[in-house]
CSV table of C-alpha atoms and ligand atoms in Angstrom, one decimal:
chain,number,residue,atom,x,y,z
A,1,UNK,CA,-31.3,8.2,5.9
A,2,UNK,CA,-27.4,8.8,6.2
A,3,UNK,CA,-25.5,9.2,3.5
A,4,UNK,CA,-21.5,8.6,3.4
A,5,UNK,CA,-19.2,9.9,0.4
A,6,UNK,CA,-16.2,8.2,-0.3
A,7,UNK,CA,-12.6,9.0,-1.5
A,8,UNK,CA,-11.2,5.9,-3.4
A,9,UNK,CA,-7.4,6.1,-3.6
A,10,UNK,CA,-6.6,3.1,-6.1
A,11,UNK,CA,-9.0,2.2,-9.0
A,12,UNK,CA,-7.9,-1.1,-9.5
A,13,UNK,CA,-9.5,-4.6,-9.3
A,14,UNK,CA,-10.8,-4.2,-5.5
A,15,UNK,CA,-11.8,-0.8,-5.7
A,16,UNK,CA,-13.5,-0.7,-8.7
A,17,UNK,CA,-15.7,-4.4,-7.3
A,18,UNK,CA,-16.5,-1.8,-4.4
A,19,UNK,CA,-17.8,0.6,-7.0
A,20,UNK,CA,-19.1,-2.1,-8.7
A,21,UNK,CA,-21.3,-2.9,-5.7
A,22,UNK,CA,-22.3,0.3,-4.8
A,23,UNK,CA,-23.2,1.2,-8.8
A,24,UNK,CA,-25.2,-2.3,-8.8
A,25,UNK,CA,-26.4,-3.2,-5.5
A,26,UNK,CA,-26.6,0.5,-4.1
A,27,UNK,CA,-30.6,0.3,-3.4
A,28,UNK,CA,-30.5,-2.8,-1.3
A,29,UNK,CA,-28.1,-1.8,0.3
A,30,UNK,CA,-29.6,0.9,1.4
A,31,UNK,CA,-32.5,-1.0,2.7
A,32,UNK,CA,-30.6,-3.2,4.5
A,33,UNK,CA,-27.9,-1.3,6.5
A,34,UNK,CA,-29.8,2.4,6.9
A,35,UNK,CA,-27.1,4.7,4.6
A,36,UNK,CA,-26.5,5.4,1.1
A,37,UNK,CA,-22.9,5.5,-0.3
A,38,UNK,CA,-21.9,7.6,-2.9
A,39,UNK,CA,-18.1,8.5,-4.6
A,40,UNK,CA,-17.0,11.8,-4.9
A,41,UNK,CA,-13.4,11.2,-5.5
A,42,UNK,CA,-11.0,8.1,-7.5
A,43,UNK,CA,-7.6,8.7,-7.8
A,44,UNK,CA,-5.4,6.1,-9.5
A,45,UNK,CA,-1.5,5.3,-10.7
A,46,UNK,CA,-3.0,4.9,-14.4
A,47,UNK,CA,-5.9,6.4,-15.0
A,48,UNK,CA,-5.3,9.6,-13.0
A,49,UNK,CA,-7.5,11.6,-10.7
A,50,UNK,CA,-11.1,12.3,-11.0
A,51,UNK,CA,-13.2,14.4,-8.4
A,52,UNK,CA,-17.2,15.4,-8.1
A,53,UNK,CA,-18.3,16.4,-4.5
A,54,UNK,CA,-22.2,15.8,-6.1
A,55,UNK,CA,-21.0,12.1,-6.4
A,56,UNK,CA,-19.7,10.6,-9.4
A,57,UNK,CA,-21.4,8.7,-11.8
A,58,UNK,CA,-19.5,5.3,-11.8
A,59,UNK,CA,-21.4,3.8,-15.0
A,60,UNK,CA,-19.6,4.5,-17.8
A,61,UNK,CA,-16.7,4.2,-15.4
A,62,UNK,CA,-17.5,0.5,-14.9
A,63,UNK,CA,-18.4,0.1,-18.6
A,64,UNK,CA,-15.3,1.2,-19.9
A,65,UNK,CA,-12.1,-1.1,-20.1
A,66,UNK,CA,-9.5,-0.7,-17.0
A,67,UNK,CA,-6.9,-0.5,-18.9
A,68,UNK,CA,-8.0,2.2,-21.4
A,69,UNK,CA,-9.4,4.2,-18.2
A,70,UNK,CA,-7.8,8.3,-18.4
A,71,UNK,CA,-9.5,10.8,-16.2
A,72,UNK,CA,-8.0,13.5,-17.6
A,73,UNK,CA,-9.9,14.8,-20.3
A,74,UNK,CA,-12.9,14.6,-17.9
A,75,UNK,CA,-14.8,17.6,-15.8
A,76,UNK,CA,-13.2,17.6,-12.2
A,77,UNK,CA,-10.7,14.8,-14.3
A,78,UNK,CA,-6.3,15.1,-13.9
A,79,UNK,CA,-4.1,12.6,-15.6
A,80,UNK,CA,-2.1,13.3,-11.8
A,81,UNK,CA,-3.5,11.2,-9.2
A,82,UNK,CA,-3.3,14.1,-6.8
A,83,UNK,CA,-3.2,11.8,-4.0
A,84,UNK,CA,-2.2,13.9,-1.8
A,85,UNK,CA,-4.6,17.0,-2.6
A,86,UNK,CA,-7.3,14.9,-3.0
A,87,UNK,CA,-7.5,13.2,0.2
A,88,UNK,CA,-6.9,16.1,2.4
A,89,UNK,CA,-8.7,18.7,0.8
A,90,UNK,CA,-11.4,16.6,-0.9
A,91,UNK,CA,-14.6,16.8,1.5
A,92,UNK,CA,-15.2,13.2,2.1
A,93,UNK,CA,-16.1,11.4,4.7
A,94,UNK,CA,-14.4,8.0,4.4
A,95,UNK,CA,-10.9,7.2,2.3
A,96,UNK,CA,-11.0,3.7,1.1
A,97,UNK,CA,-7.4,3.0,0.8
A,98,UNK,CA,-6.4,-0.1,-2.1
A,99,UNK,CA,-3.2,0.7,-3.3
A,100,UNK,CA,-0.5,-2.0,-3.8
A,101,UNK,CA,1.3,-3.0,-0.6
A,102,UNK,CA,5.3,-2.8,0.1
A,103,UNK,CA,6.2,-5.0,2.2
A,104,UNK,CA,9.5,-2.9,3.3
A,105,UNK,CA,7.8,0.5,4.1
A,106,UNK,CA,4.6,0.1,3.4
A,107,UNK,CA,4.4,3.3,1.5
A,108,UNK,CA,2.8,5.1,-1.0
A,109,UNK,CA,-0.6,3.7,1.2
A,110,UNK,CA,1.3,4.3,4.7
A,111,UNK,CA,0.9,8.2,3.7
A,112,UNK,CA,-2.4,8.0,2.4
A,113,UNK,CA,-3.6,6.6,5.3
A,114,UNK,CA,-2.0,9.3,7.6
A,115,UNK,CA,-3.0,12.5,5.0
A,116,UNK,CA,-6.4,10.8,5.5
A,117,UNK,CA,-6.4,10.2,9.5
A,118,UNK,CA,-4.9,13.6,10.3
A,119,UNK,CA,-7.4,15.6,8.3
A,120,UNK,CA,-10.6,14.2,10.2
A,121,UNK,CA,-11.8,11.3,7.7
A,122,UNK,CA,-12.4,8.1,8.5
A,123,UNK,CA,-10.1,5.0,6.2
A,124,UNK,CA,-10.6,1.5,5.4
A,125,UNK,CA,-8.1,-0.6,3.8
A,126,UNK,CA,-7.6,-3.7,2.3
A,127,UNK,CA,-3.6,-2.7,2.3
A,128,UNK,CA,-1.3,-5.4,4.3
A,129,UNK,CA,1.6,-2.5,4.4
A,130,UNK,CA,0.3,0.3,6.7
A,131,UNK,CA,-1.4,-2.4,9.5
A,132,UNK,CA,1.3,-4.7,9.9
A,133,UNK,CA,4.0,-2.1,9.9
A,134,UNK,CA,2.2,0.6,11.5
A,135,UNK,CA,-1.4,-0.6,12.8
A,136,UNK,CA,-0.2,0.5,16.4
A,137,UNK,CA,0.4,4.4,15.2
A,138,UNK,CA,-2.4,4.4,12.9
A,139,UNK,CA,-5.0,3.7,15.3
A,140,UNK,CA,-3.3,5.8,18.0
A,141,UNK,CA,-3.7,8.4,15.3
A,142,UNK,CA,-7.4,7.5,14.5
A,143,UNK,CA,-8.3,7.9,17.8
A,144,UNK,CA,-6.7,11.0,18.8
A,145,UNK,CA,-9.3,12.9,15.1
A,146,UNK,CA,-11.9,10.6,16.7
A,147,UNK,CA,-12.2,8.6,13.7
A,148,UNK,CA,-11.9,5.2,12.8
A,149,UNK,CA,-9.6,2.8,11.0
A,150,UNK,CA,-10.9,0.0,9.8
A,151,UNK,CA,-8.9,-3.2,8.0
A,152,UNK,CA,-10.9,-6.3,7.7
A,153,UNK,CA,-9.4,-7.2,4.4
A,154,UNK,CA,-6.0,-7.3,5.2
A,155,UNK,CA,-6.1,-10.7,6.4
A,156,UNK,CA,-8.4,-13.3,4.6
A,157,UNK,CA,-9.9,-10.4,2.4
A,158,UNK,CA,-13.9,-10.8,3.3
A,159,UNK,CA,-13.8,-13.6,5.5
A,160,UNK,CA,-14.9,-11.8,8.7
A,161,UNK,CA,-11.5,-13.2,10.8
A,162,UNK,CA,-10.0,-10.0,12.9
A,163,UNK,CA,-13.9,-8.9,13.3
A,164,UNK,CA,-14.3,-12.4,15.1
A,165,UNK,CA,-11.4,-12.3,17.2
A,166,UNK,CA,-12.4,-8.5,18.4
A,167,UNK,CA,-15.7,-9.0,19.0
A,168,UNK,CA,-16.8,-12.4,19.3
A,169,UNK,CA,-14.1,-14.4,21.7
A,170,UNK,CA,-14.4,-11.5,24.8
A,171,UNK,CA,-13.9,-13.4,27.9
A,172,UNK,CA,-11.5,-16.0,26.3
A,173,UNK,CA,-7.9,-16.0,26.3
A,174,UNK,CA,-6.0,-16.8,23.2
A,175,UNK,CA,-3.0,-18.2,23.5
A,176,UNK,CA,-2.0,-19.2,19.8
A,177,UNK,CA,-3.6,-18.2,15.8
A,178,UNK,CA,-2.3,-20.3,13.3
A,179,UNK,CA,-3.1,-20.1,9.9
A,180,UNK,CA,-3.2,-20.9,6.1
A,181,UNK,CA,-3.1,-17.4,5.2
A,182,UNK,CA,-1.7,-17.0,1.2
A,183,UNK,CA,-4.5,-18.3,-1.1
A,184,UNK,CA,-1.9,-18.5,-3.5
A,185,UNK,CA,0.8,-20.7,-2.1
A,186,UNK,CA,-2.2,-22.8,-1.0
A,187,UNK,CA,-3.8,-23.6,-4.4
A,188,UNK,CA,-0.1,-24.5,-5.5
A,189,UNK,CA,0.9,-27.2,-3.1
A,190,UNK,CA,-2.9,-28.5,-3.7
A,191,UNK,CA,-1.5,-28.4,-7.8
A,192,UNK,CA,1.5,-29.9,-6.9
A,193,UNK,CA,0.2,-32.7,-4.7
A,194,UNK,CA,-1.7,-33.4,-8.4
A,195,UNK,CA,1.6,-33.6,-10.4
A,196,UNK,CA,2.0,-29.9,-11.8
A,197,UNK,CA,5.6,-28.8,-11.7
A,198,UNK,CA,6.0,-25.7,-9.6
A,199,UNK,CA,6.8,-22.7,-12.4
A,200,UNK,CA,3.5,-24.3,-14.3
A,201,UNK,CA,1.4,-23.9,-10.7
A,202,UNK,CA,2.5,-20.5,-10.5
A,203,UNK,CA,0.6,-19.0,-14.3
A,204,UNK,CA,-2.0,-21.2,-13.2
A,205,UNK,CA,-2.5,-19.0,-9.7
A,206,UNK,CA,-1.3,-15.9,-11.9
A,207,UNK,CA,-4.4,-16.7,-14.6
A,208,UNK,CA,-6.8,-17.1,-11.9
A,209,UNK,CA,-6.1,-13.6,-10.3
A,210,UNK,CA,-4.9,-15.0,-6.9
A,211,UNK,CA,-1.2,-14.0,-7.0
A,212,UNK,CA,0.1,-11.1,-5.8
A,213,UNK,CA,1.4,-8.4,-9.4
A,214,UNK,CA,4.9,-10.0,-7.8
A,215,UNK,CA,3.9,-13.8,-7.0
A,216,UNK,CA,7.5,-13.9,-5.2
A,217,UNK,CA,5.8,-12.1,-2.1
A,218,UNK,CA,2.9,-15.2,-2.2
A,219,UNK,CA,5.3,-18.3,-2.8
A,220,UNK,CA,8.5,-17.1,-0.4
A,221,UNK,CA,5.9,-16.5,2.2
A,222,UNK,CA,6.5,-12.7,2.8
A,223,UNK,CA,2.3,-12.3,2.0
A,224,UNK,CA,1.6,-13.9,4.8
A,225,UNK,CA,4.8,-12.7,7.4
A,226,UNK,CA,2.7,-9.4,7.0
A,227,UNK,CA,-0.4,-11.5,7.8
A,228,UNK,CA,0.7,-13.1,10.8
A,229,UNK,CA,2.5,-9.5,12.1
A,230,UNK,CA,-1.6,-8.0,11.9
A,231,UNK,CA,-2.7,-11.0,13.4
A,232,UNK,CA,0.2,-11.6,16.4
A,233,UNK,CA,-0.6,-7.7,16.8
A,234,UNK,CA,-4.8,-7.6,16.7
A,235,UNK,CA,-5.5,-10.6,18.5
A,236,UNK,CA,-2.4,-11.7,20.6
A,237,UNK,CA,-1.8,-7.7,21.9
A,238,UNK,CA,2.2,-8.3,20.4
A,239,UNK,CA,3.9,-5.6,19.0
A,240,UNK,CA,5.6,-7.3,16.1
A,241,UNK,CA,8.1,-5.8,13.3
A,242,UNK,CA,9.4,-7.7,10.3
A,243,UNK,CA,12.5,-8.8,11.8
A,244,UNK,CA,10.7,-10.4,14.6
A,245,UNK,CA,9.0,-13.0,12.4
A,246,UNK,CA,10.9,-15.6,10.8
A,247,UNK,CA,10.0,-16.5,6.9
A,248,UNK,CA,10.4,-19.6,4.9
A,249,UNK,CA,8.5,-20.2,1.5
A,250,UNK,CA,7.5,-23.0,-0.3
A,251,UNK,CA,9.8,-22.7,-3.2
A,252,UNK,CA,12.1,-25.8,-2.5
A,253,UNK,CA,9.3,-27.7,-2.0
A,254,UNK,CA,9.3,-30.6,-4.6
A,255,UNK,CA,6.1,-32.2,-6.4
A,256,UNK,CA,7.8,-35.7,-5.3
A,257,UNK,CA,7.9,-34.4,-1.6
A,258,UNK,CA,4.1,-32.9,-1.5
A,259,UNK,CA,3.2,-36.5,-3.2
A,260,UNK,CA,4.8,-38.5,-0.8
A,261,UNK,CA,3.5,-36.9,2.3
A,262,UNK,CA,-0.2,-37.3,0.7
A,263,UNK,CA,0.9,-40.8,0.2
A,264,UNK,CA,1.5,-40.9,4.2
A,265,UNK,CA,-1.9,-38.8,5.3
A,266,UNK,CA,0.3,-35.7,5.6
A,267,UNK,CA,-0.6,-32.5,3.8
A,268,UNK,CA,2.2,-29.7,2.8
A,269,UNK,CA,0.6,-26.4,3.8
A,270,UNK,CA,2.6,-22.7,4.0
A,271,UNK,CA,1.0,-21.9,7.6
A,272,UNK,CA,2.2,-18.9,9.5
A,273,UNK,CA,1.6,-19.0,12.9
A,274,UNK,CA,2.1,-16.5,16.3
A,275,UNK,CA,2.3,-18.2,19.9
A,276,UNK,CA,1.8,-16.2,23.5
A,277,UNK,CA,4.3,-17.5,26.0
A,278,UNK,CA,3.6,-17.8,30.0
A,279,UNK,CA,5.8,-14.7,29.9
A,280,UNK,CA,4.0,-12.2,27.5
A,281,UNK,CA,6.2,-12.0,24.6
A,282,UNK,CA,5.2,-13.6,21.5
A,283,UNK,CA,6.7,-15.7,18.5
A,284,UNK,CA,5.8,-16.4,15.3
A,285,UNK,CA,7.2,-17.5,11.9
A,286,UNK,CA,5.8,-18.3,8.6
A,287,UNK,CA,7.1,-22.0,7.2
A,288,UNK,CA,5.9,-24.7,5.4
A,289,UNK,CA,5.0,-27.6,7.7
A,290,UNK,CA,3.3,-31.2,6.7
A,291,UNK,CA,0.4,-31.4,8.5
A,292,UNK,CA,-1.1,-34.4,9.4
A,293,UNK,CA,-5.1,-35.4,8.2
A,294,UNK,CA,-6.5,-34.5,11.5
A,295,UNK,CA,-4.8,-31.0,11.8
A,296,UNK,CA,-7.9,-28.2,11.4
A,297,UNK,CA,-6.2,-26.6,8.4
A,298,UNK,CA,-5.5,-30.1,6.7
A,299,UNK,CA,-8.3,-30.0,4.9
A,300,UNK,CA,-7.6,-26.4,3.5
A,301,UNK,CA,-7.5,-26.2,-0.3
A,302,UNK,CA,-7.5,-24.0,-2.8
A,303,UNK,CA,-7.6,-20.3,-2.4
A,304,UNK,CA,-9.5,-20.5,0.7
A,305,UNK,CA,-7.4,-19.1,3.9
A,306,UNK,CA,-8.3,-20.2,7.3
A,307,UNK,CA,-7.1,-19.5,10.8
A,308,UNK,CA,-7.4,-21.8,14.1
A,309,UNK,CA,-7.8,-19.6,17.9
A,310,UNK,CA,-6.6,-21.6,20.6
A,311,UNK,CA,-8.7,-20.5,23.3
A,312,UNK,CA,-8.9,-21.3,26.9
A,313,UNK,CA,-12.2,-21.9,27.5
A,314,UNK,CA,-13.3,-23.4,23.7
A,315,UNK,CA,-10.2,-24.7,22.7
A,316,UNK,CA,-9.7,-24.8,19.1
A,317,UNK,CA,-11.7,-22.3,17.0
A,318,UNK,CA,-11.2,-22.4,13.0
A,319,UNK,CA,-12.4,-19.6,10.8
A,320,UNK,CA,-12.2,-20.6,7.1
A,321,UNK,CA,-13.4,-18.7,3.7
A,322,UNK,CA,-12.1,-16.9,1.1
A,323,UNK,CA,-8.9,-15.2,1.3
A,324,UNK,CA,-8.3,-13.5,-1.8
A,325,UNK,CA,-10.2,-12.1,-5.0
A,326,UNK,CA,-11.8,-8.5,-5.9
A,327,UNK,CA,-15.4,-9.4,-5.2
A,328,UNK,CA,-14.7,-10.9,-1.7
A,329,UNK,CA,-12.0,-8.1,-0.6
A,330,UNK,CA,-14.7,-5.4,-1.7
A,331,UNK,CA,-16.9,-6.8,0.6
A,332,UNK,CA,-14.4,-6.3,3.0
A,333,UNK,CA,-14.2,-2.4,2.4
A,334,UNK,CA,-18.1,-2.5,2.6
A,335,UNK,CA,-18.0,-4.4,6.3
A,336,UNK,CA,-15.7,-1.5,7.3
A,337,UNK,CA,-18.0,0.8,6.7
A,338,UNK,CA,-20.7,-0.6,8.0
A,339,UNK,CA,-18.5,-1.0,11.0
A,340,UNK,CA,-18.3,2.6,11.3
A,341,UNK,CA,-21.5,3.5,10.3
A,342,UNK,CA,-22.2,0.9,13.6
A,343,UNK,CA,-20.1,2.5,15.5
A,344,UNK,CA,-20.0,6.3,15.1
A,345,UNK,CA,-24.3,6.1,14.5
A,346,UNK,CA,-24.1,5.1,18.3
A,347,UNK,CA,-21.8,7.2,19.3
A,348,UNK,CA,-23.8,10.2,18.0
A,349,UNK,CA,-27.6,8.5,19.2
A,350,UNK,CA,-26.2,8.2,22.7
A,351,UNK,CA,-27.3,10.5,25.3
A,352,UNK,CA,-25.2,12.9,26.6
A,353,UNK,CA,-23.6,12.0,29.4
A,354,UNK,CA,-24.7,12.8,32.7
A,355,UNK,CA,-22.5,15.3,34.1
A,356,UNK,CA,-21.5,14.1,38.3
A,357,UNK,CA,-22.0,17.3,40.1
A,358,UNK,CA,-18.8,17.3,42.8
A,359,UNK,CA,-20.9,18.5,46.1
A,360,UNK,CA,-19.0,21.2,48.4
A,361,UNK,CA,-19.3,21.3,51.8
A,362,UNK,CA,-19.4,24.3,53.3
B,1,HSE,N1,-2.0,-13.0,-3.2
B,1,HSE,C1,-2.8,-13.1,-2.0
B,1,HSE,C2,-3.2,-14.5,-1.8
B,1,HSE,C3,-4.0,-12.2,-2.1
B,1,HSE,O1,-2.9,-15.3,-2.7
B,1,HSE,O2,-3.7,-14.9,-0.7
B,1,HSE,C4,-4.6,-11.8,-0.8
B,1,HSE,O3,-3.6,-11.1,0.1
């Protein structure tokens, strides 16, 4: 059985439900998917760096409290992250990349990614920053060290959406994705159509864990601008920056407002959306729009993130599911390594390839 070890850069709420899962589920796992996983390096803001290439033991990890976690009086343990160090010179053979996002330059995780790519190791990600600013580059990168680069959770954490798009609709042309994409922003207008004022909404989505450690970037819509950038880019072929994608929030949006459209069969909802024109180029913009009952993402509550495929041939196709929360973005570091696991497990059962002997004539 094949075995994959893992550099985690970011011990935080996602990373450590991935460790979590591994620590817990790690058998099954094994039975169901053919590999075992095991860590040999964490590195984190906080806590520090910690590194054991015979694979660490995450238990008393997991049993301790995050925010008391220090790695540095620990064998192979630094209070420095080491970032750097540790994912180019750390044997491993997948960085799993789930640092905060910037929105501006996507960096620290724009770097790790890189360090990681251009030293032979394949990265999954979770991070918004590096895919919608430079998911282009990054896999041009990827392919060029013949690894892979793999970001499921960047849009709708676990909920299988890019994986759809990529593998499911070949043969169909999309024309437009449009989408409740902030799980945040989404559970707010759903409080507000109830009667809670806005700033009261807001701890509410904070308490529950959904928000973003800044909840600006979830409630002025610049959460899901990124979204619809990796989305316009994956699925529509665009080539999108920042600039390109006009944002409005939901921030002026008044409880009055959100309870008289309900009152009309209309729903409020922060929906970011990308359109193909007859021409090639593509639009898209991020703005709060009352949607009427009918509408596929009307019925869209709560946390929960969809996203609606026009398509040629089936017309509308709406994924929906969970779109924020550690568990549910963990599993979406654990279907990008299964992804590569599918894919480089093929690569290296498949026969050589016959080799076309030119004939001379002479
Ligand atoms: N804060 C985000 C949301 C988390 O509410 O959807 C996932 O990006």
């Amino acid at each position: 059985m094949g075995r994959y070890d893992l550099a985690l850069i970011g011990f935080g709420g996602v990373n450590r439900a991935l460790a979590e899962l591994i620590s817990q589920r790690g058998h099954r796992l094994a039975e169901d998917l053919g590999f075992t996983l095991r860590v040999v390096a964490i590195t984190d803001l906080r806590a520090g760096s910690l590194v054991d290439t015979d694979g660490i033991d995450l238990a008393p990890l997991l049993a301790a409290n995050p925010g008391e976690l220090n790695f540095a009086g620990l064998p192979g343990g630094s209070a420095d992250p080491r970032n750097a160090w540790v994912i180019r010179e750390v044997p491993a053979d997948i960085v799993v990349e789930a640092t905060f996002t910037d929105p501006a330059h996507g960096e620290p995780a724009l770097s790790h990614v890189r360090w990681a790519l251009e030293s032979g190791k394949h990265v999954c990600t979770t991070n918004k920053g590096p895919v919608a600013l430079a998911g282009r580059a990054l896999k041009q990168l990827a392919a060029e060290h013949g690894v892979s680069f793999e970001f499921e959770g960047s849009v709708l954490s676990g909920t299988p959406v890019l994986r759809t798009a990529q593998r499911l609709f070949g043969g169909l042309e999309i024309t437009d994705v449009q989408g409740i994409l902030n799980g945040t922003s989404n559970y707010i207008l759903g409080r507000l159509e109830e009667g809670v004022d806005l700033p009261a909404a807001i701890t509410e989505a904070q308490d529950l864990g959904y928000a973003e450690a800044d909840p600006t970037a979830d409630i002025e819509g610049h959460d899901v601008q990124l979204k619809v950038m990796i989305l316009a880019n994956e699925v529509l072929g665009a080539d999108l920056r920042r600039e390109d994608v006009l944002c409005e929030g939901i921030s002026a949006i008044t409880p009055h407002e959100v309870r008289d459209a309900a009152s009309k069969e209309l729903r409020w909802k922060l929906v970011g959306s990308a359109t193909r024109h007859q021409d090639g180029s593509v639009e898209a913009r991020v703005a709060p729009l009352a949607l009427p009952a009918h509408h596929p993402l009307a019925g869209i509550y709560g946390p929960v993130n969809a996203v609606s495929f026009r398509t040629d041939l089936l017309g509308t196709v709406t994924v929906s599911g969970p779109g924020a929360g550690r568990i549910e973005t963990a599993y979406a570091l654990l279907s990008d390594i299964i992804a590569i696991h599918q894919r480089h497990a093929v690569d290296a059962a498949a026969p050589t390839r016959p080799v076309l002997l030119e004939t001379h004539h002479v």
